[in-house]
Amino acid sequence: RGALAAAAPHGRRRRSARRGVGALAWLAAAAAVACAAHCLWATASPQAPLGLAALGVGGAAKAALDAVFPTSRPKKPPHLIGFYAEQSMESKRMRHLAGLLEKEVPGVHIVWLEAWENPLNERLRAAIDSHNQCGGVPYLFNRKTGKVLCGTVAYDKLRDWAKGRGGDPRIYRNIGG
């Protein structure tokens, strides 16, 4: 008798969970149908606004399903990390040069972490610069090659470092990966 009483609420929960999944599937199907209908209306009507009409019926259904069930692809962690300080003119110069580099070279993105005001970022910088060879900011680290740049450097040297061809040869930090 005790086992039956304990099983009843559990069974109800399972059914309600199944209803939730069913409702979600119906919602997705309704969204796909509505989107496809809009697409058909837009292609049939010459004064209809452009939007999903350019996609076609298959493209509209795919867009509707992607809106309801987004496919999230895990992003790769950044491999170019820069440490800076808002008050440092050298850091501002390097961030400006990095901005120019990101516009020039596709696929290059440097993640900047403020080290003076944020103690966690300073700890990370100090952990990477374990022998305190740079000792401050700006400090740039390439996780793929292990090479770093200390202080203000020329634009050509920054570009070579970002592409994995250069860095300060005296300083090398091997962090697995």
PDB file of C-alpha atoms in Angstrom:
ATOM      1  CA  ARG A   1       0.000   0.000   0.000  1.00  0.00           C
ATOM      2  CA  GLY A   2       2.845   2.392   0.813  1.00  0.00           C
ATOM      3  CA  ALA A   3       4.581   1.526  -2.463  1.00  0.00           C
ATOM      4  CA  LEU A   4       1.435   2.276  -4.492  1.00  0.00           C
ATOM      5  CA  ALA A   5       0.957   5.635  -2.805  1.00  0.00           C
ATOM      6  CA  ALA A   6       4.565   6.573  -3.510  1.00  0.00           C
ATOM      7  CA  ALA A   7       4.331   5.459  -7.150  1.00  0.00           C
ATOM      8  CA  ALA A   8       1.213   7.465  -7.990  1.00  0.00           C
ATOM      9  CA  PRO A   9       2.737  10.958  -7.768  1.00  0.00           C
ATOM     10  CA  HIS A  10       5.787   9.757  -9.663  1.00  0.00           C
ATOM     11  CA  GLY A  11       3.597   8.436 -12.477  1.00  0.00           C
ATOM     12  CA  ARG A  12       1.769  11.749 -12.670  1.00  0.00           C
ATOM     13  CA  ARG A  13       5.017  13.610 -12.977  1.00  0.00           C
ATOM     14  CA  ARG A  14       6.083  11.423 -15.874  1.00  0.00           C
ATOM     15  CA  ARG A  15       2.858  12.025 -17.737  1.00  0.00           C
ATOM     16  CA  SER A  16       3.086  15.788 -17.230  1.00  0.00           C
ATOM     17  CA  ALA A  17       6.676  15.739 -18.467  1.00  0.00           C
ATOM     18  CA  ARG A  18       5.533  13.847 -21.562  1.00  0.00           C
ATOM     19  CA  ARG A  19       2.775  16.392 -22.070  1.00  0.00           C
ATOM     20  CA  GLY A  20       5.374  19.184 -21.859  1.00  0.00           C
ATOM     21  CA  VAL A  21       7.505  17.561 -24.553  1.00  0.00           C
ATOM     22  CA  GLY A  22       4.427  16.972 -26.700  1.00  0.00           C
ATOM     23  CA  ALA A  23       3.345  20.579 -26.291  1.00  0.00           C
ATOM     24  CA  LEU A  24       6.801  21.762 -27.282  1.00  0.00           C
ATOM     25  CA  ALA A  25       6.753  19.581 -30.391  1.00  0.00           C
ATOM     26  CA  TRP A  26       3.303  20.919 -31.333  1.00  0.00           C
ATOM     27  CA  LEU A  27       4.552  24.465 -30.794  1.00  0.00           C
ATOM     28  CA  ALA A  28       7.519  23.830 -33.085  1.00  0.00           C
ATOM     29  CA  ALA A  29       5.304  22.280 -35.738  1.00  0.00           C
ATOM     30  CA  ALA A  30       2.859  25.196 -35.528  1.00  0.00           C
ATOM     31  CA  ALA A  31       5.690  27.694 -35.888  1.00  0.00           C
ATOM     32  CA  ALA A  32       7.059  25.838 -38.919  1.00  0.00           C
ATOM     33  CA  VAL A  33       3.622  25.697 -40.561  1.00  0.00           C
ATOM     34  CA  ALA A  34       2.979  29.378 -39.865  1.00  0.00           C
ATOM     35  CA  CYS A  35       6.342  30.307 -41.286  1.00  0.00           C
ATOM     36  CA  ALA A  36       5.794  28.173 -44.391  1.00  0.00           C
ATOM     37  CA  ALA A  37       2.332  29.678 -44.871  1.00  0.00           C
ATOM     38  CA  HIS A  38       3.786  33.167 -44.611  1.00  0.00           C
ATOM     39  CA  CYS A  39       6.408  32.210 -47.167  1.00  0.00           C
ATOM     40  CA  LEU A  40       3.767  30.917 -49.586  1.00  0.00           C
ATOM     41  CA  TRP A  41       1.687  34.074 -49.090  1.00  0.00           C
ATOM     42  CA  ALA A  42       4.753  36.245 -49.667  1.00  0.00           C
ATOM     43  CA  THR A  43       5.688  34.470 -52.900  1.00  0.00           C
ATOM     44  CA  ALA A  44       2.110  34.628 -54.198  1.00  0.00           C
ATOM     45  CA  SER A  45       1.594  38.305 -53.380  1.00  0.00           C
ATOM     46  CA  PRO A  46       3.669  40.839 -55.374  1.00  0.00           C
ATOM     47  CA  GLN A  47       3.303  43.573 -52.725  1.00  0.00           C
ATOM     48  CA  ALA A  48       4.353  41.278 -49.856  1.00  0.00           C
ATOM     49  CA  PRO A  49       7.400  42.395 -47.903  1.00  0.00           C
ATOM     50  CA  LEU A  50      10.634  40.594 -48.544  1.00  0.00           C
ATOM     51  CA  GLY A  51      11.748  38.438 -45.681  1.00  0.00           C
ATOM     52  CA  LEU A  52      11.369  34.715 -45.567  1.00  0.00           C
ATOM     53  CA  ALA A  53      10.010  34.777 -49.121  1.00  0.00           C
ATOM     54  CA  ALA A  54      13.531  34.772 -50.470  1.00  0.00           C
ATOM     55  CA  LEU A  55      14.248  31.547 -48.584  1.00  0.00           C
ATOM     56  CA  GLY A  56      11.568  29.416 -50.242  1.00  0.00           C
ATOM     57  CA  VAL A  57       9.337  26.936 -48.438  1.00  0.00           C
ATOM     58  CA  GLY A  58      12.165  24.627 -47.374  1.00  0.00           C
ATOM     59  CA  GLY A  59      14.284  27.516 -46.200  1.00  0.00           C
ATOM     60  CA  ALA A  60      11.355  29.025 -44.303  1.00  0.00           C
ATOM     61  CA  ALA A  61      10.671  25.735 -42.526  1.00  0.00           C
ATOM     62  CA  LYS A  62      14.359  25.422 -41.644  1.00  0.00           C
ATOM     63  CA  ALA A  63      14.410  29.000 -40.345  1.00  0.00           C
ATOM     64  CA  ALA A  64      11.341  28.297 -38.218  1.00  0.00           C
ATOM     65  CA  LEU A  65      12.823  25.120 -36.784  1.00  0.00           C
ATOM     66  CA  ASP A  66      16.129  26.875 -36.103  1.00  0.00           C
ATOM     67  CA  ALA A  67      14.238  29.609 -34.261  1.00  0.00           C
ATOM     68  CA  VAL A  68      12.420  27.073 -32.088  1.00  0.00           C
ATOM     69  CA  PHE A  69      15.306  24.609 -31.658  1.00  0.00           C
ATOM     70  CA  PRO A  70      18.521  26.607 -31.916  1.00  0.00           C
ATOM     71  CA  THR A  71      21.615  24.584 -32.638  1.00  0.00           C
ATOM     72  CA  SER A  72      24.295  25.823 -30.315  1.00  0.00           C
ATOM     73  CA  ARG A  73      27.787  24.945 -31.353  1.00  0.00           C
ATOM     74  CA  PRO A  74      30.352  25.260 -28.608  1.00  0.00           C
ATOM     75  CA  LYS A  75      32.764  28.057 -29.386  1.00  0.00           C
ATOM     76  CA  LYS A  76      36.446  27.351 -29.291  1.00  0.00           C
ATOM     77  CA  PRO A  77      38.176  29.050 -26.395  1.00  0.00           C
ATOM     78  CA  PRO A  78      40.182  32.074 -27.477  1.00  0.00           C
ATOM     79  CA  HIS A  79      43.866  31.487 -28.038  1.00  0.00           C
ATOM     80  CA  LEU A  80      44.990  35.136 -28.107  1.00  0.00           C
ATOM     81  CA  ILE A  81      44.734  36.813 -24.717  1.00  0.00           C
ATOM     82  CA  GLY A  82      45.812  40.329 -23.849  1.00  0.00           C
ATOM     83  CA  PHE A  83      46.059  41.926 -20.424  1.00  0.00           C
ATOM     84  CA  TYR A  84      45.727  45.692 -20.135  1.00  0.00           C
ATOM     85  CA  ALA A  85      45.020  48.542 -17.742  1.00  0.00           C
ATOM     86  CA  GLU A  86      42.682  51.444 -18.487  1.00  0.00           C
ATOM     87  CA  GLN A  87      45.171  53.938 -17.030  1.00  0.00           C
ATOM     88  CA  SER A  88      48.158  52.681 -19.032  1.00  0.00           C
ATOM     89  CA  MET A  89      48.968  54.558 -22.244  1.00  0.00           C
ATOM     90  CA  GLU A  90      51.040  51.617 -23.488  1.00  0.00           C
ATOM     91  CA  SER A  91      48.022  49.336 -23.050  1.00  0.00           C
ATOM     92  CA  LYS A  92      45.787  51.745 -24.934  1.00  0.00           C
ATOM     93  CA  ARG A  93      48.274  51.810 -27.799  1.00  0.00           C
ATOM     94  CA  MET A  94      48.448  48.007 -27.982  1.00  0.00           C
ATOM     95  CA  ARG A  95      44.649  47.687 -27.887  1.00  0.00           C
ATOM     96  CA  HIS A  96      44.436  50.166 -30.753  1.00  0.00           C
ATOM     97  CA  LEU A  97      47.010  48.201 -32.780  1.00  0.00           C
ATOM     98  CA  ALA A  98      45.146  44.978 -31.995  1.00  0.00           C
ATOM     99  CA  GLY A  99      41.919  46.538 -33.262  1.00  0.00           C
ATOM    100  CA  LEU A 100      43.643  47.385 -36.538  1.00  0.00           C
ATOM    101  CA  LEU A 101      45.008  43.847 -36.712  1.00  0.00           C
ATOM    102  CA  GLU A 102      41.553  42.303 -36.197  1.00  0.00           C
ATOM    103  CA  LYS A 103      40.243  44.372 -39.116  1.00  0.00           C
ATOM    104  CA  GLU A 104      43.159  43.417 -41.365  1.00  0.00           C
ATOM    105  CA  VAL A 105      43.539  39.690 -40.633  1.00  0.00           C
ATOM    106  CA  PRO A 106      40.326  37.631 -40.750  1.00  0.00           C
ATOM    107  CA  GLY A 107      39.825  35.191 -37.898  1.00  0.00           C
ATOM    108  CA  VAL A 108      42.136  37.007 -35.492  1.00  0.00           C
ATOM    109  CA  HIS A 109      40.476  38.057 -32.256  1.00  0.00           C
ATOM    110  CA  ILE A 110      42.284  39.047 -29.071  1.00  0.00           C
ATOM    111  CA  VAL A 111      40.347  38.761 -25.830  1.00  0.00           C
ATOM    112  CA  TRP A 112      41.340  41.645 -23.558  1.00  0.00           C
ATOM    113  CA  LEU A 113      41.251  41.316 -19.773  1.00  0.00           C
ATOM    114  CA  GLU A 114      41.665  44.312 -17.458  1.00  0.00           C
ATOM    115  CA  ALA A 115      44.360  43.398 -14.938  1.00  0.00           C
ATOM    116  CA  TRP A 116      44.725  46.392 -12.624  1.00  0.00           C
ATOM    117  CA  GLU A 117      41.107  46.715 -11.481  1.00  0.00           C
ATOM    118  CA  ASN A 118      40.234  43.008 -11.589  1.00  0.00           C
ATOM    119  CA  PRO A 119      42.308  40.849  -9.204  1.00  0.00           C
ATOM    120  CA  LEU A 120      41.257  37.585 -10.885  1.00  0.00           C
ATOM    121  CA  ASN A 121      42.619  38.765 -14.225  1.00  0.00           C
ATOM    122  CA  GLU A 122      45.834  39.883 -12.527  1.00  0.00           C
ATOM    123  CA  ARG A 123      46.188  36.433 -10.945  1.00  0.00           C
ATOM    124  CA  LEU A 124      45.752  34.824 -14.342  1.00  0.00           C
ATOM    125  CA  ARG A 125      48.366  37.156 -15.840  1.00  0.00           C
ATOM    126  CA  ALA A 126      50.757  36.396 -12.992  1.00  0.00           C
ATOM    127  CA  ALA A 127      50.173  32.647 -13.396  1.00  0.00           C
ATOM    128  CA  ILE A 128      51.038  32.821 -17.089  1.00  0.00           C
ATOM    129  CA  ASP A 129      54.013  35.107 -16.387  1.00  0.00           C
ATOM    130  CA  SER A 130      55.209  32.702 -13.704  1.00  0.00           C
ATOM    131  CA  HIS A 131      58.819  33.955 -13.531  1.00  0.00           C
ATOM    132  CA  ASN A 132      57.670  37.586 -13.596  1.00  0.00           C
ATOM    133  CA  GLN A 133      59.657  38.211 -16.756  1.00  0.00           C
ATOM    134  CA  CYS A 134      57.290  40.926 -17.975  1.00  0.00           C
ATOM    135  CA  GLY A 135      55.880  42.023 -14.665  1.00  0.00           C
ATOM    136  CA  GLY A 136      53.045  44.159 -15.960  1.00  0.00           C
ATOM    137  CA  VAL A 137      50.809  45.269 -18.776  1.00  0.00           C
ATOM    138  CA  PRO A 138      50.369  45.236 -21.695  1.00  0.00           C
ATOM    139  CA  TYR A 139      50.965  41.515 -21.751  1.00  0.00           C
ATOM    140  CA  LEU A 140      49.812  39.377 -24.664  1.00  0.00           C
ATOM    141  CA  PHE A 141      49.778  35.576 -24.632  1.00  0.00           C
ATOM    142  CA  ASN A 142      49.260  33.150 -27.518  1.00  0.00           C
ATOM    143  CA  ARG A 143      47.901  29.868 -26.135  1.00  0.00           C
ATOM    144  CA  LYS A 144      48.668  27.915 -29.318  1.00  0.00           C
ATOM    145  CA  THR A 145      52.364  28.756 -29.470  1.00  0.00           C
ATOM    146  CA  GLY A 146      53.063  29.691 -25.842  1.00  0.00           C
ATOM    147  CA  LYS A 147      54.748  32.913 -26.995  1.00  0.00           C
ATOM    148  CA  VAL A 148      54.155  36.233 -25.283  1.00  0.00           C
ATOM    149  CA  LEU A 149      54.601  39.911 -26.057  1.00  0.00           C
ATOM    150  CA  CYS A 150      55.626  42.288 -23.301  1.00  0.00           C
ATOM    151  CA  GLY A 151      54.978  45.995 -23.418  1.00  0.00           C
ATOM    152  CA  THR A 152      54.448  48.046 -26.545  1.00  0.00           C
ATOM    153  CA  VAL A 153      55.688  46.415 -29.744  1.00  0.00           C
ATOM    154  CA  ALA A 154      55.606  47.291 -33.442  1.00  0.00           C
ATOM    155  CA  TYR A 155      52.547  46.387 -35.511  1.00  0.00           C
ATOM    156  CA  ASP A 156      54.509  43.886 -37.648  1.00  0.00           C
ATOM    157  CA  LYS A 157      55.678  42.031 -34.555  1.00  0.00           C
ATOM    158  CA  LEU A 158      52.097  41.952 -33.214  1.00  0.00           C
ATOM    159  CA  ARG A 159      50.812  40.541 -36.520  1.00  0.00           C
ATOM    160  CA  ASP A 160      53.499  37.835 -36.608  1.00  0.00           C
ATOM    161  CA  TRP A 161      52.724  36.912 -32.980  1.00  0.00           C
ATOM    162  CA  ALA A 162      48.992  36.629 -33.700  1.00  0.00           C
ATOM    163  CA  LYS A 163      49.639  34.407 -36.726  1.00  0.00           C
ATOM    164  CA  GLY A 164      51.840  32.145 -34.594  1.00  0.00           C
ATOM    165  CA  ARG A 165      55.139  33.080 -36.251  1.00  0.00           C
ATOM    166  CA  GLY A 166      56.667  35.278 -33.607  1.00  0.00           C
ATOM    167  CA  GLY A 167      56.787  36.508 -30.082  1.00  0.00           C
ATOM    168  CA  ASP A 168      59.427  37.290 -27.528  1.00  0.00           C
ATOM    169  CA  PRO A 169      61.974  34.480 -27.957  1.00  0.00           C
ATOM    170  CA  ARG A 170      63.341  34.959 -24.451  1.00  0.00           C
ATOM    171  CA  ILE A 171      59.992  34.233 -22.850  1.00  0.00           C
ATOM    172  CA  TYR A 172      58.156  30.980 -23.481  1.00  0.00           C
ATOM    173  CA  ARG A 173      55.377  29.550 -21.371  1.00  0.00           C
ATOM    174  CA  ASN A 174      54.209  26.026 -22.200  1.00  0.00           C
ATOM    175  CA  ILE A 175      50.626  25.631 -21.018  1.00  0.00           C
ATOM    176  CA  GLY A 176      49.335  22.267 -22.292  1.00  0.00           C
ATOM    177  CA  GLY A 177      47.225  22.173 -25.393  1.00  0.00           C
TER     178      GLY A 177
END
